[in-house]
mmCIF file of C-alpha atoms and ligand atoms in Angstrom:
data_model
loop_
_atom_site.group_PDB
_atom_site.id
_atom_site.type_symbol
_atom_site.label_atom_id
_atom_site.label_comp_id
_atom_site.label_asym_id
_atom_site.label_seq_id
_atom_site.Cartn_x
_atom_site.Cartn_y
_atom_site.Cartn_z
ATOM 1 C CA MET P 1 203.237 13.464 30.475
ATOM 2 C CA ALA P 2 201.750 14.368 33.878
ATOM 3 C CA SER P 3 202.379 17.874 35.073
ATOM 4 C CA PRO P 4 204.140 18.067 38.333
ATOM 5 C CA THR P 5 201.771 18.474 41.323
ATOM 6 C CA ARG P 6 201.978 22.020 42.708
ATOM 7 C CA SER P 7 202.472 22.210 46.307
ATOM 8 C CA LEU P 8 199.095 23.537 48.170
ATOM 9 C CA HIS P 9 201.037 25.387 50.758
ATOM 10 C CA LYS P 10 204.568 26.763 51.639
ATOM 11 C CA VAL P 11 205.595 26.071 55.267
ATOM 12 C CA LEU P 12 208.658 27.766 56.818
ATOM 13 C CA VAL P 13 210.428 25.509 59.311
ATOM 14 C CA SER P 14 212.812 27.541 61.608
ATOM 15 C CA HIS P 15 215.308 24.875 62.378
ATOM 16 C CA PRO P 16 217.025 22.039 60.606
ATOM 17 C CA HIS P 17 216.674 19.457 63.569
ATOM 18 C CA VAL P 18 212.937 19.161 63.499
ATOM 19 C CA PRO P 19 211.983 15.600 63.674
ATOM 20 C CA LYS P 20 211.565 14.093 60.125
ATOM 21 C CA VAL P 21 208.075 12.792 60.987
ATOM 22 C CA ALA P 22 206.698 16.095 61.018
ATOM 23 C CA LEU P 23 208.236 17.284 57.812
ATOM 24 C CA GLU P 24 206.933 14.103 56.273
ATOM 25 C CA LEU P 25 203.454 14.731 57.274
ATOM 26 C CA LEU P 26 203.422 18.400 55.930
ATOM 27 C CA GLN P 27 204.717 16.919 52.739
ATOM 28 C CA GLN P 28 202.379 13.960 52.485
ATOM 29 C CA ARG P 29 199.560 16.610 53.165
ATOM 30 C CA GLY P 30 200.754 18.522 49.731
ATOM 31 C CA CYS P 31 202.834 21.217 51.543
ATOM 32 C CA GLU P 32 206.332 22.399 50.484
ATOM 33 C CA THR P 33 208.663 22.652 53.538
ATOM 34 C CA ILE P 34 211.244 25.318 53.395
ATOM 35 C CA VAL P 35 213.789 24.451 56.224
ATOM 36 C CA CYS P 36 216.299 26.879 57.652
ATOM 37 C CA GLU P 37 219.780 25.455 57.842
ATOM 38 C CA SER P 38 221.543 27.587 60.533
ATOM 39 C CA VAL P 39 222.337 26.534 63.967
ATOM 40 C CA PRO P 40 221.732 28.354 66.192
ATOM 41 C CA PRO P 41 219.047 29.809 64.104
ATOM 42 C CA SER P 42 220.019 32.782 62.125
ATOM 43 C CA ARG P 43 217.135 35.501 62.080
ATOM 44 C CA ALA P 44 218.652 36.856 58.819
ATOM 45 C CA GLU P 45 218.274 33.413 57.142
ATOM 46 C CA ILE P 46 214.794 33.081 58.607
ATOM 47 C CA ILE P 47 213.725 36.363 57.485
ATOM 48 C CA GLY P 48 215.219 36.027 54.056
ATOM 49 C CA LYS P 49 213.220 32.753 53.540
ATOM 50 C CA LEU P 50 209.908 33.948 54.843
ATOM 51 C CA PRO P 51 208.501 35.977 52.090
ATOM 52 C CA GLY P 52 205.371 34.362 50.549
ATOM 53 C CA VAL P 53 205.052 31.224 52.953
ATOM 54 C CA ASP P 54 201.602 30.313 54.174
ATOM 55 C CA ALA P 55 202.503 29.025 57.525
ATOM 56 C CA ILE P 56 205.496 29.273 60.036
ATOM 57 C CA PHE P 57 206.711 26.197 62.065
ATOM 58 C CA TRP P 58 208.616 28.008 64.724
ATOM 59 C CA ALA P 59 210.895 25.561 66.544
ATOM 60 C CA HIS P 60 213.146 27.608 68.799
ATOM 61 C CA TYR P 61 212.842 30.292 71.332
ATOM 62 C CA GLN P 62 213.918 33.460 69.604
ATOM 63 C CA PRO P 63 211.313 36.362 69.706
ATOM 64 C CA LEU P 64 208.187 35.678 67.412
ATOM 65 C CA ASN P 65 206.780 39.063 66.646
ATOM 66 C CA GLY P 66 205.465 41.604 64.228
ATOM 67 C CA GLU P 67 208.813 41.690 62.445
ATOM 68 C CA ILE P 68 208.533 37.993 61.394
ATOM 69 C CA LEU P 69 204.868 38.194 60.628
ATOM 70 C CA ASP P 70 205.626 41.333 58.350
ATOM 71 C CA ALA P 71 208.578 39.337 56.649
ATOM 72 C CA ALA P 72 206.157 36.540 55.761
ATOM 73 C CA GLY P 73 203.599 38.820 54.070
ATOM 74 C CA LYS P 74 200.014 39.057 53.837
ATOM 75 C CA GLN P 75 199.303 35.618 52.607
ATOM 76 C CA LEU P 76 200.428 34.121 56.032
ATOM 77 C CA LYS P 77 197.638 31.913 57.350
ATOM 78 C CA ALA P 78 198.931 30.223 60.532
ATOM 79 C CA VAL P 79 202.002 29.937 62.785
ATOM 80 C CA SER P 80 202.791 27.247 65.402
ATOM 81 C CA THR P 81 205.674 27.057 67.914
ATOM 82 C CA MET P 82 207.348 23.679 68.884
ATOM 83 C CA SER P 83 206.968 24.546 72.706
ATOM 84 C CA SER P 84 204.745 24.684 75.461
ATOM 85 C CA GLY P 85 205.751 28.031 76.766
ATOM 86 C CA ILE P 86 205.289 30.992 74.606
ATOM 87 C CA ASP P 87 206.832 33.684 76.787
ATOM 88 C CA TYR P 88 208.843 34.741 73.867
ATOM 89 C CA VAL P 89 205.792 35.313 71.481
ATOM 90 C CA ASP P 90 204.291 38.745 70.973
ATOM 91 C CA ILE P 91 200.750 37.404 71.747
ATOM 92 C CA ALA P 92 199.212 40.842 71.666
ATOM 93 C CA GLU P 93 200.618 41.422 68.077
ATOM 94 C CA PHE P 94 199.087 38.050 66.980
ATOM 95 C CA LYS P 95 195.717 38.890 68.532
ATOM 96 C CA ARG P 96 195.834 42.371 66.882
ATOM 97 C CA ARG P 97 196.342 40.516 63.372
ATOM 98 C CA GLN P 98 194.054 37.728 64.368
ATOM 99 C CA MET P 99 196.617 35.497 63.086
ATOM 100 C CA PRO P 100 196.125 31.787 64.277
ATOM 101 C CA LEU P 101 198.849 30.620 66.779
ATOM 102 C CA GLY P 102 199.358 27.112 68.068
ATOM 103 C CA HIS P 103 201.712 25.664 70.636
ATOM 104 C CA THR P 104 202.440 22.238 72.062
ATOM 105 C CA PRO P 105 201.405 22.114 75.766
ATOM 106 C CA GLY P 106 200.329 18.860 77.301
ATOM 107 C CA ILE P 107 202.793 16.715 75.537
ATOM 108 C CA VAL P 108 205.570 17.843 77.207
ATOM 109 C CA LYS P 109 204.493 16.829 80.817
ATOM 110 C CA ASN P 110 205.986 13.345 81.078
ATOM 111 C CA SER P 111 209.391 14.111 79.865
ATOM 112 C CA VAL P 112 209.640 17.230 82.007
ATOM 113 C CA ALA P 113 208.189 15.482 84.955
ATOM 114 C CA ASP P 114 210.729 12.934 84.815
ATOM 115 C CA LEU P 115 213.658 15.380 84.516
ATOM 116 C CA THR P 116 212.206 17.366 87.493
ATOM 117 C CA VAL P 117 212.132 14.402 89.853
ATOM 118 C CA GLY P 118 215.954 14.065 88.700
ATOM 119 C CA LEU P 119 216.540 17.723 89.640
ATOM 120 C CA MET P 120 214.690 17.282 93.056
ATOM 121 C CA ILE P 121 217.044 14.352 93.843
ATOM 122 C CA SER P 122 220.177 15.480 92.509
ATOM 123 C CA ALA P 123 219.856 19.040 94.079
ATOM 124 C CA GLY P 124 218.460 17.602 97.292
ATOM 125 C CA ARG P 125 221.232 14.989 97.488
ATOM 126 C CA HIS P 126 224.131 17.424 96.686
ATOM 127 C CA PHE P 127 225.211 15.745 93.446
ATOM 128 C CA GLN P 128 227.174 18.872 92.354
ATOM 129 C CA ALA P 129 228.899 19.347 95.658
ATOM 130 C CA GLY P 130 229.654 15.646 95.808
ATOM 131 C CA ARG P 131 231.101 15.790 92.317
ATOM 132 C CA GLN P 132 233.294 18.868 93.145
ATOM 133 C CA GLU P 133 234.633 16.813 96.162
ATOM 134 C CA ILE P 134 236.087 14.241 93.960
ATOM 135 C CA GLU P 135 237.358 16.710 91.462
ATOM 136 C CA ASN P 136 239.295 18.551 94.251
ATOM 137 C CA SER P 137 240.519 15.373 95.934
ATOM 138 C CA LEU P 138 238.343 16.171 99.014
ATOM 139 C CA TRP P 139 236.478 12.717 99.314
ATOM 140 C CA ARG P 140 237.123 11.499 102.672
ATOM 141 C CA THR P 141 235.533 8.175 103.475
ATOM 142 C CA GLU P 142 235.866 8.626 107.221
ATOM 143 C CA ARG P 143 233.497 11.525 107.632
ATOM 144 C CA ILE P 144 229.868 10.338 108.316
ATOM 145 C CA ASN P 145 227.907 13.678 108.207
ATOM 146 C CA ARG P 146 228.874 14.900 105.197
ATOM 147 C CA LEU P 147 226.698 16.460 102.450
ATOM 148 C CA MET P 148 223.551 15.317 104.216
ATOM 149 C CA GLY P 149 220.610 15.713 101.854
ATOM 150 C CA GLN P 150 216.833 16.207 101.868
ATOM 151 C CA GLU P 151 214.863 13.013 101.315
ATOM 152 C CA VAL P 152 211.356 13.196 99.678
ATOM 153 C CA ARG P 153 210.268 10.671 102.189
ATOM 154 C CA GLY P 154 208.556 12.470 105.199
ATOM 155 C CA SER P 155 208.865 15.973 103.309
ATOM 156 C CA VAL P 156 206.510 18.546 102.210
ATOM 157 C CA VAL P 157 206.617 18.993 98.438
ATOM 158 C CA GLY P 158 205.200 22.318 97.281
ATOM 159 C CA PHE P 159 204.359 23.229 93.517
ATOM 160 C CA PHE P 160 204.139 26.929 92.285
ATOM 161 C CA GLY P 161 201.724 26.193 89.217
ATOM 162 C CA PHE P 162 199.963 22.809 89.321
ATOM 163 C CA GLY P 163 198.806 22.246 85.706
ATOM 164 C CA GLY P 164 199.798 19.263 83.400
ATOM 165 C CA ILE P 165 203.555 19.327 84.319
ATOM 166 C CA GLY P 166 203.045 19.788 88.228
ATOM 167 C CA GLN P 167 200.426 17.005 88.353
ATOM 168 C CA ALA P 168 202.604 14.508 86.284
ATOM 169 C CA ILE P 169 205.439 15.159 88.848
ATOM 170 C CA ALA P 170 202.859 14.552 91.727
ATOM 171 C CA LYS P 171 201.945 11.399 90.117
ATOM 172 C CA ARG P 172 205.376 10.225 89.796
ATOM 173 C CA LEU P 173 205.853 10.902 93.538
ATOM 174 C CA GLN P 174 203.090 8.531 94.612
ATOM 175 C CA GLY P 175 204.884 5.979 96.481
ATOM 176 C CA TRP P 176 207.810 8.173 97.547
ATOM 177 C CA GLU P 177 206.100 8.708 101.020
ATOM 178 C CA ALA P 178 206.144 12.466 100.847
ATOM 179 C CA ALA P 179 204.362 13.582 104.014
ATOM 180 C CA LYS P 180 202.142 16.268 102.029
ATOM 181 C CA ILE P 181 201.768 17.824 98.702
ATOM 182 C CA ILE P 182 200.730 21.219 98.401
ATOM 183 C CA TYR P 183 200.473 23.873 95.662
ATOM 184 C CA HIS P 184 199.762 27.379 94.817
ATOM 185 C CA THR P 185 197.927 28.420 91.726
ATOM 186 C CA ARG P 186 195.292 31.136 90.779
ATOM 187 C CA SER P 187 192.492 28.689 90.705
ATOM 188 C CA THR P 188 192.120 25.643 92.833
ATOM 189 C CA HIS P 189 192.018 22.118 91.389
ATOM 190 C CA GLU P 190 190.017 19.223 92.924
ATOM 191 C CA ASN P 191 193.248 18.137 95.282
ATOM 192 C CA PRO P 192 194.609 15.625 92.428
ATOM 193 C CA TYR P 193 197.122 13.278 93.996
ATOM 194 C CA GLY P 194 196.036 14.360 97.537
ATOM 195 C CA ALA P 195 197.352 17.716 96.873
ATOM 196 C CA ILE P 196 196.081 20.820 99.002
ATOM 197 C CA HIS P 197 195.685 24.237 97.694
ATOM 198 C CA VAL P 198 197.464 26.824 99.901
ATOM 199 C CA PRO P 199 198.220 30.705 99.810
ATOM 200 C CA PHE P 200 201.625 31.443 98.382
ATOM 201 C CA GLU P 201 203.177 32.434 101.750
ATOM 202 C CA GLN P 202 202.020 29.041 103.226
ATOM 203 C CA LEU P 203 203.801 27.476 100.080
ATOM 204 C CA LEU P 204 206.959 29.348 100.989
ATOM 205 C CA ARG P 205 206.779 28.610 104.674
ATOM 206 C CA GLU P 206 206.078 25.070 104.429
ATOM 207 C CA SER P 207 207.827 23.375 101.599
ATOM 208 C CA ASP P 208 210.845 21.242 101.858
ATOM 209 C CA PHE P 209 210.832 20.973 98.113
ATOM 210 C CA LEU P 210 209.497 23.755 96.144
ATOM 211 C CA VAL P 211 209.086 23.114 92.397
ATOM 212 C CA VAL P 212 208.123 25.920 90.069
ATOM 213 C CA THR P 213 206.169 24.455 86.896
ATOM 214 C CA CYS P 214 203.989 27.490 85.939
ATOM 215 C CA PRO P 215 204.424 29.605 82.575
ATOM 216 C CA LEU P 216 206.061 33.090 82.639
ATOM 217 C CA THR P 217 203.533 35.712 82.609
ATOM 218 C CA ALA P 218 203.135 39.377 83.919
ATOM 219 C CA GLU P 219 201.901 37.774 86.997
ATOM 220 C CA THR P 220 204.630 35.168 87.770
ATOM 221 C CA ARG P 221 207.568 37.390 86.624
ATOM 222 C CA GLY P 222 210.030 37.935 89.477
ATOM 223 C CA LYS P 223 207.727 36.104 92.021
ATOM 224 C CA PHE P 224 210.642 34.443 93.737
ATOM 225 C CA ASN P 225 212.518 37.373 95.037
ATOM 226 C CA ALA P 226 214.634 37.998 98.041
ATOM 227 C CA ASP P 227 211.470 38.484 100.249
ATOM 228 C CA ALA P 228 210.179 35.040 98.968
ATOM 229 C CA PHE P 229 213.720 33.298 99.554
ATOM 230 C CA LYS P 230 213.750 34.732 103.160
ATOM 231 C CA GLN P 231 210.389 33.015 103.966
ATOM 232 C CA MET P 232 211.544 29.507 102.820
ATOM 233 C CA LYS P 233 212.912 26.885 105.130
ATOM 234 C CA SER P 234 216.588 26.804 105.213
ATOM 235 C CA ASN P 235 216.530 23.070 104.134
ATOM 236 C CA CYS P 236 214.237 23.700 101.148
ATOM 237 C CA VAL P 237 215.281 22.427 97.717
ATOM 238 C CA PHE P 238 214.203 24.964 95.134
ATOM 239 C CA VAL P 239 213.594 23.522 91.723
ATOM 240 C CA ASN P 240 212.766 25.632 88.485
ATOM 241 C CA VAL P 241 211.387 23.857 85.325
ATOM 242 C CA GLY P 242 209.009 26.841 84.458
ATOM 243 C CA ARG P 243 211.099 29.868 83.147
ATOM 244 C CA GLY P 244 214.026 31.655 84.431
ATOM 245 C CA GLY P 245 212.153 35.004 84.545
ATOM 246 C CA ILE P 246 209.904 33.775 87.372
ATOM 247 C CA VAL P 247 212.920 33.989 89.507
ATOM 248 C CA VAL P 248 215.020 36.950 90.545
ATOM 249 C CA GLN P 249 218.353 35.155 89.855
ATOM 250 C CA SER P 250 220.594 37.284 91.859
ATOM 251 C CA ALA P 251 218.223 36.793 94.966
ATOM 252 C CA LEU P 252 218.565 33.013 94.365
ATOM 253 C CA VAL P 253 222.263 33.240 94.257
ATOM 254 C CA ASP P 254 222.152 35.059 97.548
ATOM 255 C CA ALA P 255 219.922 32.717 99.098
ATOM 256 C CA LEU P 256 221.996 29.830 98.241
ATOM 257 C CA LYS P 257 225.295 31.566 99.299
ATOM 258 C CA ASN P 258 223.625 32.513 102.674
ATOM 259 C CA GLY P 259 222.042 29.396 103.418
ATOM 260 C CA GLU P 260 218.370 30.770 103.363
ATOM 261 C CA ILE P 261 217.567 27.594 101.261
ATOM 262 C CA ALA P 262 219.705 24.579 101.046
ATOM 263 C CA ALA P 263 219.979 23.938 97.465
ATOM 264 C CA ALA P 264 218.458 24.472 93.813
ATOM 265 C CA GLY P 265 218.053 22.384 90.695
ATOM 266 C CA LEU P 266 217.364 24.453 87.514
ATOM 267 C CA ASP P 267 216.614 23.530 84.051
ATOM 268 C CA VAL P 268 215.576 27.036 83.166
ATOM 269 C CA MET P 269 217.467 30.307 83.982
ATOM 270 C CA THR P 270 218.261 33.783 82.675
ATOM 271 C CA PRO P 271 219.941 34.249 80.170
ATOM 272 C CA GLU P 272 219.712 31.129 77.973
ATOM 273 C CA PRO P 273 222.296 30.029 77.213
ATOM 274 C CA LEU P 274 223.881 30.769 80.397
ATOM 275 C CA PRO P 275 227.254 31.836 80.304
ATOM 276 C CA ALA P 276 230.033 29.606 81.813
ATOM 277 C CA ASP P 277 231.211 32.129 84.372
ATOM 278 C CA ASP P 278 227.732 32.822 85.683
ATOM 279 C CA PRO P 279 227.582 33.054 89.373
ATOM 280 C CA LEU P 280 225.194 30.130 89.473
ATOM 281 C CA MET P 281 227.792 27.984 87.967
ATOM 282 C CA LYS P 282 230.108 28.313 91.014
ATOM 283 C CA LEU P 283 227.702 27.253 93.647
ATOM 284 C CA PRO P 284 228.329 23.827 95.003
ATOM 285 C CA ASN P 285 224.517 23.786 96.109
ATOM 286 C CA CYS P 286 223.117 24.341 92.567
ATOM 287 C CA VAL P 287 222.354 21.807 89.888
ATOM 288 C CA VAL P 288 222.196 23.671 86.564
ATOM 289 C CA ILE P 289 221.228 21.716 83.279
ATOM 290 C CA PRO P 290 220.727 23.676 80.004
ATOM 291 C CA HIS P 291 216.783 23.412 79.365
ATOM 292 C CA LEU P 292 216.740 19.823 78.668
ATOM 293 C CA GLY P 293 213.083 19.266 79.771
ATOM 294 C CA THR P 294 211.586 17.981 76.556
ATOM 295 C CA GLN P 295 214.810 16.596 74.935
ATOM 296 C CA THR P 296 213.811 13.116 74.445
ATOM 297 C CA MET P 297 213.313 11.769 70.806
ATOM 298 C CA GLN P 298 209.669 10.448 71.867
ATOM 299 C CA THR P 299 208.398 13.957 73.227
ATOM 300 C CA THR P 300 210.270 16.088 70.616
ATOM 301 C CA SER P 301 208.521 14.121 67.804
ATOM 302 C CA GLU P 302 205.175 14.242 69.477
ATOM 303 C CA MET P 303 205.597 18.138 69.835
ATOM 304 C CA ALA P 304 206.652 18.230 66.215
ATOM 305 C CA LEU P 305 203.678 16.440 65.038
ATOM 306 C CA THR P 306 201.317 18.550 67.003
ATOM 307 C CA ALA P 307 203.066 21.612 65.632
ATOM 308 C CA ALA P 308 202.446 20.221 62.011
ATOM 309 C CA ASN P 309 198.861 19.271 62.809
ATOM 310 C CA ASN P 310 198.321 22.796 64.259
ATOM 311 C CA ILE P 311 199.252 24.216 61.053
ATOM 312 C CA LEU P 312 197.504 21.601 58.841
ATOM 313 C CA ASN P 313 194.053 22.261 60.753
ATOM 314 C CA ALA P 314 194.562 25.938 59.984
ATOM 315 C CA PHE P 315 194.883 25.256 56.367
ATOM 316 C CA GLU P 316 191.811 23.275 56.410
ATOM 317 C CA GLY P 317 189.837 26.048 58.347
ATOM 318 C CA LYS P 318 189.506 23.893 61.422
ATOM 319 C CA PRO P 319 190.519 24.773 65.107
ATOM 320 C CA MET P 320 194.199 24.140 65.895
ATOM 321 C CA VAL P 321 194.846 20.942 68.009
ATOM 322 C CA CYS P 322 196.397 23.423 70.682
ATOM 323 C CA PRO P 323 195.598 26.979 70.077
ATOM 324 C CA ALA P 324 197.577 29.502 72.015
ATOM 325 C CA TYR P 325 194.845 31.950 72.585
HETATM 326 O O1 LIG W 1 208.248 23.464 75.749
HETATM 327 C C1 LIG W 1 208.726 24.130 76.405
HETATM 328 O O2 LIG W 1 208.001 25.520 76.434
HETATM 329 C C2 LIG W 1 209.763 24.109 77.351
HETATM 330 O O3 LIG W 1 210.324 24.841 77.859
HETATM 331 C C3 LIG W 1 210.148 22.632 77.528
HETATM 332 O O4 LIG W 1 211.166 22.551 78.429
#
């Protein structure tokens, strides 16, 4: 009788909803997958299942730090997140331990870009205030100049951060007849999609739509503060699909209340999950959605496969598909 094949490696998967294709790939390649069951993920369950694993497939946004690496133990060989942003990871600790870390950028750009265009339109055309009119029986057909919005046509669309996601949005806007696309980043690109690199202050002063697509870093944290909102156009539609921490949220609430800007569309905010009674939720000129950027089967599956391949490559001593550092 053939002896049962021993799994080569144990992989802890931190969330039960990781697409099956990724688990199947890991299993086909000889891994045993240990899948956590709790939703939302329970740190106690994760820590309880970590001892002895060879890799961690981290599929949610809880802090990923020394506590988790310690719980796994010295045999741990690799970790991959299933996200583009890794602001919740203690990168310094990973570097200190020389622990390979992968993530899944690039793949997310199309689904996030689609959703961003949706936020530009829904915030710019006052979907939230319009919905509230109906809910409060205030819809009056006889009024003409009501809930006047900002069109993309003829407008200046500005990007803070112009990597894969920013450029995928600019690509989608080709044909929408924007007057100009401008962006601010640390380094200049070669004007993709006709976009022009400008200083931060010019981005604030000129944008009719200002779209934040950059990661949260020490440099970008709190960049959109009261001073920034004061420099923006009163018709500006502010959209954030980067991270909540890039914005001083109380300053954004004030800017929306005081008419310093016209509207906001947010897929990310602080904290997440946002409490139902947060001031943002009371604003008629703010469209808030619960971090849905990558929530399509296609993108989520591709992210999961990339995370699995990051881990498999590390097991084989190859560079990860998308190393995080
Ligand atoms: O992948 C990420 O980091 C995201 O936040 C997607 O919205």
